Amino acid sequence: SNPFTKNLGAKLTIGLRAEDAEPLDLWVPYVYWQPEFLRFLEVVRLAGAATRDLQPRLVVTEADIQDSLQQLPETDQPIAIIHPTAGDPRRRWPLERFAPGADYLAQKGMRVCLVGANNREAAAEIISRMENPAVNLAGILSLEGLAGLIKRCALLLSNDSGPLHMAAAIGAPSVGL
């Protein structure tokens, strides 16, 4: 019997397990470089559940849309979102390369918005390098507001990060760098 069963009163323990962790009754190895949703699907499969679709889906609510509209009101311009950072520096396209792409989208008539939870300075740096105007929403949007904005966008340009995965789950057109 493992210690978790005693402490939790569980008849069976199921989950992810790192090499140095206490054993579980049923487990799959924790693999760091694996998409989160696949990692969790492996765990629920151990419990007997199955899925028909490996592509995560995210439903955007009207409240999410309204949250985004508070920060970026509707206009007739299509929205291009740029998310210029990522948690792992190796997955980041250089900041100075975003400005020409953002300018191109602006010249095509798009309203360029930069987003991100902790990258207001990075967004400001990109905007300072641009020839066209852009909106800095980095550090301003809630997660729900970001989902609403992604739902409204014509394109999201992003490093391999959370907003890129959100766009895929929402079904928004996106380009991952």
mmCIF file with all atom_site columns, C-alpha atoms in Angstrom:
data_model
loop_
_atom_site.group_PDB
_atom_site.id
_atom_site.type_symbol
_atom_site.label_atom_id
_atom_site.label_alt_id
_atom_site.label_comp_id
_atom_site.label_asym_id
_atom_site.label_entity_id
_atom_site.label_seq_id
_atom_site.pdbx_PDB_ins_code
_atom_site.Cartn_x
_atom_site.Cartn_y
_atom_site.Cartn_z
_atom_site.occupancy
_atom_site.B_iso_or_equiv
_atom_site.pdbx_formal_charge
_atom_site.auth_seq_id
_atom_site.auth_comp_id
_atom_site.auth_asym_id
_atom_site.auth_atom_id
_atom_site.pdbx_PDB_model_num
ATOM 1   C CA . SER A 1 1   ? 0.000   0.000  0.000   1.00 0.00 ? 1   SER A CA 1
ATOM 2   C CA . ASN A 1 2   ? 1.419   3.391  -0.850  1.00 0.00 ? 2   ASN A CA 1
ATOM 3   C CA . PRO A 1 3   ? 1.442   6.363  1.561   1.00 0.00 ? 3   PRO A CA 1
ATOM 4   C CA . PHE A 1 4   ? -1.012  8.383  -0.538  1.00 0.00 ? 4   PHE A CA 1
ATOM 5   C CA . THR A 1 5   ? -3.699  5.725  -0.136  1.00 0.00 ? 5   THR A CA 1
ATOM 6   C CA . LYS A 1 6   ? -3.403  5.945  3.646   1.00 0.00 ? 6   LYS A CA 1
ATOM 7   C CA . ASN A 1 7   ? -3.345  9.753  3.778   1.00 0.00 ? 7   ASN A CA 1
ATOM 8   C CA . LEU A 1 8   ? -6.237  10.328 1.405   1.00 0.00 ? 8   LEU A CA 1
ATOM 9   C CA . GLY A 1 9   ? -8.312  7.291  2.246   1.00 0.00 ? 9   GLY A CA 1
ATOM 10  C CA . ALA A 1 10  ? -8.318  6.362  -1.442  1.00 0.00 ? 10  ALA A CA 1
ATOM 11  C CA . LYS A 1 11  ? -8.765  2.774  -2.558  1.00 0.00 ? 11  LYS A CA 1
ATOM 12  C CA . LEU A 1 12  ? -6.731  3.478  -5.673  1.00 0.00 ? 12  LEU A CA 1
ATOM 13  C CA . THR A 1 13  ? -4.256  6.198  -6.656  1.00 0.00 ? 13  THR A CA 1
ATOM 14  C CA . ILE A 1 14  ? -3.863  7.215  -10.307 1.00 0.00 ? 14  ILE A CA 1
ATOM 15  C CA . GLY A 1 15  ? -1.741  9.956  -11.787 1.00 0.00 ? 15  GLY A CA 1
ATOM 16  C CA . LEU A 1 16  ? 1.483   11.259 -13.244 1.00 0.00 ? 16  LEU A CA 1
ATOM 17  C CA . ARG A 1 17  ? 4.716   10.271 -11.577 1.00 0.00 ? 17  ARG A CA 1
ATOM 18  C CA . ALA A 1 18  ? 8.180   11.781 -11.724 1.00 0.00 ? 18  ALA A CA 1
ATOM 19  C CA . GLU A 1 19  ? 11.102  9.387  -11.278 1.00 0.00 ? 19  GLU A CA 1
ATOM 20  C CA . ASP A 1 20  ? 11.761  10.468 -7.689  1.00 0.00 ? 20  ASP A CA 1
ATOM 21  C CA . ALA A 1 21  ? 8.101   10.569 -6.579  1.00 0.00 ? 21  ALA A CA 1
ATOM 22  C CA . GLU A 1 22  ? 6.292   8.092  -4.363  1.00 0.00 ? 22  GLU A CA 1
ATOM 23  C CA . PRO A 1 23  ? 4.699   5.264  -6.337  1.00 0.00 ? 23  PRO A CA 1
ATOM 24  C CA . LEU A 1 24  ? 1.020   5.276  -7.254  1.00 0.00 ? 24  LEU A CA 1
ATOM 25  C CA . ASP A 1 25  ? -1.184  2.259  -7.949  1.00 0.00 ? 25  ASP A CA 1
ATOM 26  C CA . LEU A 1 26  ? -1.586  3.247  -11.589 1.00 0.00 ? 26  LEU A CA 1
ATOM 27  C CA . TRP A 1 27  ? 0.648   5.849  -13.161 1.00 0.00 ? 27  TRP A CA 1
ATOM 28  C CA . VAL A 1 28  ? 2.250   7.160  -16.296 1.00 0.00 ? 28  VAL A CA 1
ATOM 29  C CA . PRO A 1 29  ? 5.652   8.825  -16.284 1.00 0.00 ? 29  PRO A CA 1
ATOM 30  C CA . TYR A 1 30  ? 5.656   12.601 -16.126 1.00 0.00 ? 30  TYR A CA 1
ATOM 31  C CA . VAL A 1 31  ? 7.211   13.821 -19.389 1.00 0.00 ? 31  VAL A CA 1
ATOM 32  C CA . TYR A 1 32  ? 8.109   17.509 -19.250 1.00 0.00 ? 32  TYR A CA 1
ATOM 33  C CA . TRP A 1 33  ? 8.223   18.140 -23.013 1.00 0.00 ? 33  TRP A CA 1
ATOM 34  C CA . GLN A 1 34  ? 4.698   16.921 -23.654 1.00 0.00 ? 34  GLN A CA 1
ATOM 35  C CA . PRO A 1 35  ? 1.557   18.983 -24.268 1.00 0.00 ? 35  PRO A CA 1
ATOM 36  C CA . GLU A 1 36  ? -0.452  19.317 -21.050 1.00 0.00 ? 36  GLU A CA 1
ATOM 37  C CA . PHE A 1 37  ? -3.701  18.014 -22.522 1.00 0.00 ? 37  PHE A CA 1
ATOM 38  C CA . LEU A 1 38  ? -2.005  14.825 -23.786 1.00 0.00 ? 38  LEU A CA 1
ATOM 39  C CA . ARG A 1 39  ? -0.399  14.313 -20.399 1.00 0.00 ? 39  ARG A CA 1
ATOM 40  C CA . PHE A 1 40  ? -3.791  14.533 -18.667 1.00 0.00 ? 40  PHE A CA 1
ATOM 41  C CA . LEU A 1 41  ? -5.512  12.341 -21.267 1.00 0.00 ? 41  LEU A CA 1
ATOM 42  C CA . GLU A 1 42  ? -3.007  9.609  -20.441 1.00 0.00 ? 42  GLU A CA 1
ATOM 43  C CA . VAL A 1 43  ? -4.014  9.836  -16.787 1.00 0.00 ? 43  VAL A CA 1
ATOM 44  C CA . VAL A 1 44  ? -7.759  9.679  -17.415 1.00 0.00 ? 44  VAL A CA 1
ATOM 45  C CA . ARG A 1 45  ? -7.196  6.756  -19.775 1.00 0.00 ? 45  ARG A CA 1
ATOM 46  C CA . LEU A 1 46  ? -5.703  4.881  -16.796 1.00 0.00 ? 46  LEU A CA 1
ATOM 47  C CA . ALA A 1 47  ? -8.988  5.494  -14.962 1.00 0.00 ? 47  ALA A CA 1
ATOM 48  C CA . GLY A 1 48  ? -10.909 3.974  -17.867 1.00 0.00 ? 48  GLY A CA 1
ATOM 49  C CA . ALA A 1 49  ? -12.058 7.146  -19.610 1.00 0.00 ? 49  ALA A CA 1
ATOM 50  C CA . ALA A 1 50  ? -11.551 7.714  -23.323 1.00 0.00 ? 50  ALA A CA 1
ATOM 51  C CA . THR A 1 51  ? -11.734 10.608 -25.730 1.00 0.00 ? 51  THR A CA 1
ATOM 52  C CA . ARG A 1 52  ? -12.807 10.835 -29.329 1.00 0.00 ? 52  ARG A CA 1
ATOM 53  C CA . ASP A 1 53  ? -10.889 14.005 -30.098 1.00 0.00 ? 53  ASP A CA 1
ATOM 54  C CA . LEU A 1 54  ? -7.278  14.864 -29.325 1.00 0.00 ? 54  LEU A CA 1
ATOM 55  C CA . GLN A 1 55  ? -7.749  18.509 -30.281 1.00 0.00 ? 55  GLN A CA 1
ATOM 56  C CA . PRO A 1 56  ? -8.730  20.582 -27.244 1.00 0.00 ? 56  PRO A CA 1
ATOM 57  C CA . ARG A 1 57  ? -11.782 22.790 -27.730 1.00 0.00 ? 57  ARG A CA 1
ATOM 58  C CA . LEU A 1 58  ? -12.432 26.022 -25.875 1.00 0.00 ? 58  LEU A CA 1
ATOM 59  C CA . VAL A 1 59  ? -15.878 27.579 -25.853 1.00 0.00 ? 59  VAL A CA 1
ATOM 60  C CA . VAL A 1 60  ? -15.833 31.372 -25.759 1.00 0.00 ? 60  VAL A CA 1
ATOM 61  C CA . THR A 1 61  ? -18.798 32.871 -23.924 1.00 0.00 ? 61  THR A CA 1
ATOM 62  C CA . GLU A 1 62  ? -20.613 36.126 -24.564 1.00 0.00 ? 62  GLU A CA 1
ATOM 63  C CA . ALA A 1 63  ? -19.135 37.386 -21.277 1.00 0.00 ? 63  ALA A CA 1
ATOM 64  C CA . ASP A 1 64  ? -15.642 36.680 -22.683 1.00 0.00 ? 64  ASP A CA 1
ATOM 65  C CA . ILE A 1 65  ? -16.473 38.689 -25.815 1.00 0.00 ? 65  ILE A CA 1
ATOM 66  C CA . GLN A 1 66  ? -17.842 41.551 -23.703 1.00 0.00 ? 66  GLN A CA 1
ATOM 67  C CA . ASP A 1 67  ? -14.698 41.506 -21.557 1.00 0.00 ? 67  ASP A CA 1
ATOM 68  C CA . SER A 1 68  ? -12.570 41.908 -24.702 1.00 0.00 ? 68  SER A CA 1
ATOM 69  C CA . LEU A 1 69  ? -14.825 44.665 -26.050 1.00 0.00 ? 69  LEU A CA 1
ATOM 70  C CA . GLN A 1 70  ? -14.233 46.695 -22.875 1.00 0.00 ? 70  GLN A CA 1
ATOM 71  C CA . GLN A 1 71  ? -10.543 46.822 -23.753 1.00 0.00 ? 71  GLN A CA 1
ATOM 72  C CA . LEU A 1 72  ? -10.833 46.941 -27.553 1.00 0.00 ? 72  LEU A CA 1
ATOM 73  C CA . PRO A 1 73  ? -14.164 48.207 -28.896 1.00 0.00 ? 73  PRO A CA 1
ATOM 74  C CA . GLU A 1 74  ? -15.431 46.881 -32.213 1.00 0.00 ? 74  GLU A CA 1
ATOM 75  C CA . THR A 1 75  ? -14.497 48.676 -35.435 1.00 0.00 ? 75  THR A CA 1
ATOM 76  C CA . ASP A 1 76  ? -14.690 47.689 -39.079 1.00 0.00 ? 76  ASP A CA 1
ATOM 77  C CA . GLN A 1 77  ? -10.975 46.751 -39.058 1.00 0.00 ? 77  GLN A CA 1
ATOM 78  C CA . PRO A 1 78  ? -10.070 43.077 -38.701 1.00 0.00 ? 78  PRO A CA 1
ATOM 79  C CA . ILE A 1 79  ? -7.969  42.360 -35.612 1.00 0.00 ? 79  ILE A CA 1
ATOM 80  C CA . ALA A 1 80  ? -4.443  40.926 -35.730 1.00 0.00 ? 80  ALA A CA 1
ATOM 81  C CA . ILE A 1 81  ? -3.123  39.790 -32.350 1.00 0.00 ? 81  ILE A CA 1
ATOM 82  C CA . ILE A 1 82  ? 0.578   39.467 -31.650 1.00 0.00 ? 82  ILE A CA 1
ATOM 83  C CA . HIS A 1 83  ? 1.886   37.580 -28.625 1.00 0.00 ? 83  HIS A CA 1
ATOM 84  C CA . PRO A 1 84  ? 5.660   38.119 -28.659 1.00 0.00 ? 84  PRO A CA 1
ATOM 85  C CA . THR A 1 85  ? 6.942   36.109 -25.689 1.00 0.00 ? 85  THR A CA 1
ATOM 86  C CA . ALA A 1 86  ? 7.002   32.548 -24.352 1.00 0.00 ? 86  ALA A CA 1
ATOM 87  C CA . GLY A 1 87  ? 7.936   30.975 -21.039 1.00 0.00 ? 87  GLY A CA 1
ATOM 88  C CA . ASP A 1 88  ? 10.963  29.243 -22.509 1.00 0.00 ? 88  ASP A CA 1
ATOM 89  C CA . PRO A 1 89  ? 13.449  31.676 -24.114 1.00 0.00 ? 89  PRO A CA 1
ATOM 90  C CA . ARG A 1 90  ? 14.339  29.034 -26.712 1.00 0.00 ? 90  ARG A CA 1
ATOM 91  C CA . ARG A 1 91  ? 10.782  29.275 -28.075 1.00 0.00 ? 91  ARG A CA 1
ATOM 92  C CA . ARG A 1 92  ? 10.905  33.040 -28.594 1.00 0.00 ? 92  ARG A CA 1
ATOM 93  C CA . TRP A 1 93  ? 11.231  34.693 -31.960 1.00 0.00 ? 93  TRP A CA 1
ATOM 94  C CA . PRO A 1 94  ? 13.434  37.807 -31.556 1.00 0.00 ? 94  PRO A CA 1
ATOM 95  C CA . LEU A 1 95  ? 11.399  40.878 -30.558 1.00 0.00 ? 95  LEU A CA 1
ATOM 96  C CA . GLU A 1 96  ? 12.921  43.043 -33.283 1.00 0.00 ? 96  GLU A CA 1
ATOM 97  C CA . ARG A 1 97  ? 11.485  40.725 -35.936 1.00 0.00 ? 97  ARG A CA 1
ATOM 98  C CA . PHE A 1 98  ? 7.885   41.221 -34.826 1.00 0.00 ? 98  PHE A CA 1
ATOM 99  C CA . ALA A 1 99  ? 7.715   44.919 -35.820 1.00 0.00 ? 99  ALA A CA 1
ATOM 100 C CA . PRO A 1 100 ? 8.035   44.369 -39.609 1.00 0.00 ? 100 PRO A CA 1
ATOM 101 C CA . GLY A 1 101 ? 5.385   41.643 -39.463 1.00 0.00 ? 101 GLY A CA 1
ATOM 102 C CA . ALA A 1 102 ? 3.099   43.836 -37.383 1.00 0.00 ? 102 ALA A CA 1
ATOM 103 C CA . ASP A 1 103 ? 3.621   46.725 -39.808 1.00 0.00 ? 103 ASP A CA 1
ATOM 104 C CA . TYR A 1 104 ? 2.777   44.463 -42.737 1.00 0.00 ? 104 TYR A CA 1
ATOM 105 C CA . LEU A 1 105 ? -0.498  43.446 -41.084 1.00 0.00 ? 105 LEU A CA 1
ATOM 106 C CA . ALA A 1 106 ? -1.317  47.091 -40.297 1.00 0.00 ? 106 ALA A CA 1
ATOM 107 C CA . GLN A 1 107 ? -0.598  48.083 -43.903 1.00 0.00 ? 107 GLN A CA 1
ATOM 108 C CA . LYS A 1 108 ? -3.076  45.400 -45.003 1.00 0.00 ? 108 LYS A CA 1
ATOM 109 C CA . GLY A 1 109 ? -5.748  47.208 -42.974 1.00 0.00 ? 109 GLY A CA 1
ATOM 110 C CA . MET A 1 110 ? -5.603  45.189 -39.776 1.00 0.00 ? 110 MET A CA 1
ATOM 111 C CA . ARG A 1 111 ? -5.834  46.606 -36.267 1.00 0.00 ? 111 ARG A CA 1
ATOM 112 C CA . VAL A 1 112 ? -2.702  45.259 -34.573 1.00 0.00 ? 112 VAL A CA 1
ATOM 113 C CA . CYS A 1 113 ? -2.927  44.409 -30.862 1.00 0.00 ? 113 CYS A CA 1
ATOM 114 C CA . LEU A 1 114 ? -0.125  43.102 -28.697 1.00 0.00 ? 114 LEU A CA 1
ATOM 115 C CA . VAL A 1 115 ? -1.059  40.857 -25.788 1.00 0.00 ? 115 VAL A CA 1
ATOM 116 C CA . GLY A 1 116 ? 0.525   38.891 -22.980 1.00 0.00 ? 116 GLY A CA 1
ATOM 117 C CA . ALA A 1 117 ? 0.245   38.635 -19.236 1.00 0.00 ? 117 ALA A CA 1
ATOM 118 C CA . ASN A 1 118 ? 3.768   39.709 -18.302 1.00 0.00 ? 118 ASN A CA 1
ATOM 119 C CA . ASN A 1 119 ? 5.202   41.320 -21.394 1.00 0.00 ? 119 ASN A CA 1
ATOM 120 C CA . ARG A 1 120 ? 4.034   44.922 -21.434 1.00 0.00 ? 120 ARG A CA 1
ATOM 121 C CA . GLU A 1 121 ? 7.619   46.136 -21.962 1.00 0.00 ? 121 GLU A CA 1
ATOM 122 C CA . ALA A 1 122 ? 8.217   43.679 -24.810 1.00 0.00 ? 122 ALA A CA 1
ATOM 123 C CA . ALA A 1 123 ? 5.005   44.833 -26.476 1.00 0.00 ? 123 ALA A CA 1
ATOM 124 C CA . ALA A 1 124 ? 5.985   48.485 -26.015 1.00 0.00 ? 124 ALA A CA 1
ATOM 125 C CA . GLU A 1 125 ? 9.388   47.773 -27.583 1.00 0.00 ? 125 GLU A CA 1
ATOM 126 C CA . ILE A 1 126 ? 7.758   46.246 -30.648 1.00 0.00 ? 126 ILE A CA 1
ATOM 127 C CA . ILE A 1 127 ? 5.317   49.159 -30.983 1.00 0.00 ? 127 ILE A CA 1
ATOM 128 C CA . SER A 1 128 ? 8.220   51.636 -30.718 1.00 0.00 ? 128 SER A CA 1
ATOM 129 C CA . ARG A 1 129 ? 9.872   49.919 -33.704 1.00 0.00 ? 129 ARG A CA 1
ATOM 130 C CA . MET A 1 130 ? 6.693   50.012 -35.807 1.00 0.00 ? 130 MET A CA 1
ATOM 131 C CA . GLU A 1 131 ? 5.831   52.597 -38.451 1.00 0.00 ? 131 GLU A CA 1
ATOM 132 C CA . ASN A 1 132 ? 2.087   52.054 -37.941 1.00 0.00 ? 132 ASN A CA 1
ATOM 133 C CA . PRO A 1 133 ? -0.041  52.369 -34.819 1.00 0.00 ? 133 PRO A CA 1
ATOM 134 C CA . ALA A 1 134 ? -0.771  49.372 -32.615 1.00 0.00 ? 134 ALA A CA 1
ATOM 135 C CA . VAL A 1 135 ? -2.628  48.786 -29.354 1.00 0.00 ? 135 VAL A CA 1
ATOM 136 C CA . ASN A 1 136 ? -0.754  47.508 -26.312 1.00 0.00 ? 136 ASN A CA 1
ATOM 137 C CA . LEU A 1 137 ? -3.115  45.251 -24.367 1.00 0.00 ? 137 LEU A CA 1
ATOM 138 C CA . ALA A 1 138 ? -0.293  43.315 -22.703 1.00 0.00 ? 138 ALA A CA 1
ATOM 139 C CA . GLY A 1 139 ? -0.892  42.990 -18.984 1.00 0.00 ? 139 GLY A CA 1
ATOM 140 C CA . ILE A 1 140 ? -4.379  44.491 -19.324 1.00 0.00 ? 140 ILE A CA 1
ATOM 141 C CA . LEU A 1 141 ? -6.634  41.708 -20.641 1.00 0.00 ? 141 LEU A CA 1
ATOM 142 C CA . SER A 1 142 ? -7.994  39.056 -18.322 1.00 0.00 ? 142 SER A CA 1
ATOM 143 C CA . LEU A 1 143 ? -7.714  35.448 -19.488 1.00 0.00 ? 143 LEU A CA 1
ATOM 144 C CA . GLU A 1 144 ? -11.410 35.579 -20.391 1.00 0.00 ? 144 GLU A CA 1
ATOM 145 C CA . GLY A 1 145 ? -10.880 38.840 -22.272 1.00 0.00 ? 145 GLY A CA 1
ATOM 146 C CA . LEU A 1 146 ? -8.008  37.265 -24.174 1.00 0.00 ? 146 LEU A CA 1
ATOM 147 C CA . ALA A 1 147 ? -10.256 34.355 -25.178 1.00 0.00 ? 147 ALA A CA 1
ATOM 148 C CA . GLY A 1 148 ? -12.875 36.844 -26.365 1.00 0.00 ? 148 GLY A CA 1
ATOM 149 C CA . LEU A 1 149 ? -10.302 38.827 -28.334 1.00 0.00 ? 149 LEU A CA 1
ATOM 150 C CA . ILE A 1 150 ? -8.912  35.666 -29.933 1.00 0.00 ? 150 ILE A CA 1
ATOM 151 C CA . LYS A 1 151 ? -12.448 34.690 -30.959 1.00 0.00 ? 151 LYS A CA 1
ATOM 152 C CA . ARG A 1 152 ? -12.844 38.107 -32.613 1.00 0.00 ? 152 ARG A CA 1
ATOM 153 C CA . CYS A 1 153 ? -9.475  38.138 -34.397 1.00 0.00 ? 153 CYS A CA 1
ATOM 154 C CA . ALA A 1 154 ? -8.706  37.549 -38.044 1.00 0.00 ? 154 ALA A CA 1
ATOM 155 C CA . LEU A 1 155 ? -5.192  36.332 -37.164 1.00 0.00 ? 155 LEU A CA 1
ATOM 156 C CA . LEU A 1 156 ? -3.026  35.568 -34.157 1.00 0.00 ? 156 LEU A CA 1
ATOM 157 C CA . LEU A 1 157 ? 0.774   35.631 -34.601 1.00 0.00 ? 157 LEU A CA 1
ATOM 158 C CA . SER A 1 158 ? 2.528   34.089 -31.614 1.00 0.00 ? 158 SER A CA 1
ATOM 159 C CA . ASN A 1 159 ? 5.477   32.231 -30.242 1.00 0.00 ? 159 ASN A CA 1
ATOM 160 C CA . ASP A 1 160 ? 4.807   28.717 -28.967 1.00 0.00 ? 160 ASP A CA 1
ATOM 161 C CA . SER A 1 161 ? 2.864   29.821 -25.902 1.00 0.00 ? 161 SER A CA 1
ATOM 162 C CA . GLY A 1 162 ? -0.515  29.722 -24.185 1.00 0.00 ? 162 GLY A CA 1
ATOM 163 C CA . PRO A 1 163 ? -2.313  32.162 -26.524 1.00 0.00 ? 163 PRO A CA 1
ATOM 164 C CA . LEU A 1 164 ? -1.265  30.093 -29.552 1.00 0.00 ? 164 LEU A CA 1
ATOM 165 C CA . HIS A 1 165 ? -2.774  26.981 -27.966 1.00 0.00 ? 165 HIS A CA 1
ATOM 166 C CA . MET A 1 166 ? -5.888  28.949 -26.987 1.00 0.00 ? 166 MET A CA 1
ATOM 167 C CA . ALA A 1 167 ? -6.299  30.089 -30.594 1.00 0.00 ? 167 ALA A CA 1
ATOM 168 C CA . ALA A 1 168 ? -6.083  26.501 -31.818 1.00 0.00 ? 168 ALA A CA 1
ATOM 169 C CA . ALA A 1 169 ? -8.681  25.389 -29.229 1.00 0.00 ? 169 ALA A CA 1
ATOM 170 C CA . ILE A 1 170 ? -10.977 28.293 -30.169 1.00 0.00 ? 170 ILE A CA 1
ATOM 171 C CA . GLY A 1 171 ? -10.527 27.687 -33.896 1.00 0.00 ? 171 GLY A CA 1
ATOM 172 C CA . ALA A 1 172 ? -9.013  31.092 -34.641 1.00 0.00 ? 172 ALA A CA 1
ATOM 173 C CA . PRO A 1 173 ? -6.620  31.547 -37.576 1.00 0.00 ? 173 PRO A CA 1
ATOM 174 C CA . SER A 1 174 ? -3.097  31.519 -36.159 1.00 0.00 ? 174 SER A CA 1
ATOM 175 C CA . VAL A 1 175 ? 0.556   31.367 -37.054 1.00 0.00 ? 175 VAL A CA 1
ATOM 176 C CA . GLY A 1 176 ? 2.991   29.875 -34.559 1.00 0.00 ? 176 GLY A CA 1
ATOM 177 C CA . LEU A 1 177 ? 6.637   30.855 -34.633 1.00 0.00 ? 177 LEU A CA 1
#
